[in-house]
């Protein structure tokens, strides 16, 4: 059975017209004869959206009951039984009510697609999993319903339903999105122009990435290797040389000229597994690329121009940035170089050859290390000096041999010397062997004269073969040593990377692993003081270096106090104490030093984020407070104002009952306003640490009735069960009353009609527990802590029941009195709030 197709309408924010556009497409399909049904559509009370359903077949929803409340969800079995060609399922990111077959609606959609039924659906950008945290930082609102990006990316079609922020705000102001009582708060918070602009850009960029994926798949399927300049992609080639930073910055400037251009850096490594580029330089250059918003890549290849162009064409690059060749003019006479060769083969890709200070100076790399140890080289010279005379003596006493046989025996001796001592002992052996052969075994004997041309040719071939064999043996030994060194370096890097990834603090873990790897006494990271930066003369003064991280015993406090100093950049230096490292070890240490700089930067960013978090929280609270003032404070003010204005109006005469009702309305609204203002003030005092607490013995049998009286007629049905012998609590009477009012008001708000909450109390181990029990819909256990956040309401759907401070303030006041508030599940359904306070006779001594 072929799988159904998924088409998603993506929007930047609620109200842009996703559901409307989806229904338009459904009606077009139905008009063409497609069997279309509406599985679930959320109109949110918008008449235009409801009208678009028209004569489409609407399947009944599945009713579900959860914690005493009735809900409806998509009837998945009904859709599968009906088996239409196309089904409309709104709000892909929706979380199903517990008891449904799947937790998420997108999982319902996946089952429909597997059954061969095509689906139309909608999703907002804030519900995409990868963008959820970004949207939260922009808008200050965390969306708890998300859908994996992979589900949306797998859709056959994703259509963006776009609208400018100004047009969307006009729709909001005209009442086409939210109810009139929610418009002001929405316009002042989530639907600000800046928020909508940022969300719109996120939606456009996310969809552009999906389009890029589709384009890449199409090019791969069609075997298209030519560059399609759909978007600027700048690739910079890095060799690991000192010119890399110049090339990266140049490529970044080129990319910045085009909006949305991508920057990619690539290093072509040797495919023989041997070390080529400087790992420390590459590590620093990778950090620079990523700090400029680019990405770093590494590929293997023996032919550098071919590997470079294969990568560039694979990522659909439009421009390629290379450095001018560092090879000298003499070397360029024999080979054109990577830059010239790449330019000749680039085709449609623009190639930039960037000059730099290192151009034309040659590759002044580190001195080539000896292939064999000093001991083996000395042994080779000894073998050449003693072995060849002994070989000559042996051949002189043997039966007569031809010159050819003598040459072959001497050649075997030279090969033996090469195997033992390497190139130079073998060259000495080849030269000495040729002289011995000429003197003792080539006519005329005992002279260096060669009479016959054949003998001259034989000796020449002997020398050439001996030198060639010596060179091959030396190169093989050198490659073996380099491979072993590269394997050791790779193993060390892997070990260090693993320790860093497994550690909670990357920088100390990195330094500690570095100390253990090279058997050091201590490792320290030093930073130059800000006033000394840029002044080379001051870098050698005492007290200008600050130790930002260290491990081991007696770490160095200045670069001169250690045995080995590895500069990271102009400000940071890693100092190793305990022993001086070999030159071969320095390269790997430089790579670790570059990673240490990255780890230090990450720690500092984490510290800055931790410092900024309270400021962001305060800003969020201020934003929520403004929203509360714009709506929740205005509502009771408007009610009281309307009642008083009506009473004062000379044009209307009210009978006593109407007059009493208006006065009661004004009184109730002002009481509500007073409680709201008191909550806001108490919350601000709590956050500022300026709340005064005067604790004394308070009887709950007195405090509970006072709180119920303050709540008025709404609390008339609340049942109480407080034992007469219950000990008093150690609390502030005013704050305790505030806590009880807020907790009981919350229970009343969520209790079903005719089933008011119950208040019970008991004493346990020096503490008094007061329980406010309701039988409402309750709250899932994983969301218990959310109800104690300021300006939170269950589901964030109700803007008419206060600013959501009650429980947050109650917990803060309870903790200020030495108590606590915790939720529990009411047996049979509902929520129980447990207030625990110290008994008066257990009051701590101060």
Tab-separated table of C-alpha atoms in Angstrom, residues 270 275 364-372 377 424 474-475 478-479 481-482:
chain	number	residue	atom	x	y	z
A	270	UNK	CA	46.441	13.377	3.571
A	275	UNK	CA	50.507	14.056	10.053
A	364	UNK	CA	59.687	26.643	6.001
A	365	UNK	CA	58.441	23.757	8.055
A	366	UNK	CA	60.061	22.094	10.977
A	367	UNK	CA	63.302	20.232	10.422
A	368	UNK	CA	62.786	16.676	9.228
A	369	UNK	CA	63.342	14.320	12.165
A	370	UNK	CA	65.750	11.434	11.751
A	371	UNK	CA	64.126	8.227	10.612
A	372	UNK	CA	66.128	6.022	13.000
A	377	UNK	CA	72.815	5.140	13.023
A	424	UNK	CA	73.798	7.910	5.662
A	474	UNK	CA	65.178	5.278	4.980
A	475	UNK	CA	61.801	6.532	3.657
A	478	UNK	CA	60.615	7.452	8.380
A	479	UNK	CA	57.021	6.730	7.331
A	481	UNK	CA	57.899	6.372	12.631
A	482	UNK	CA	55.542	9.140	11.428
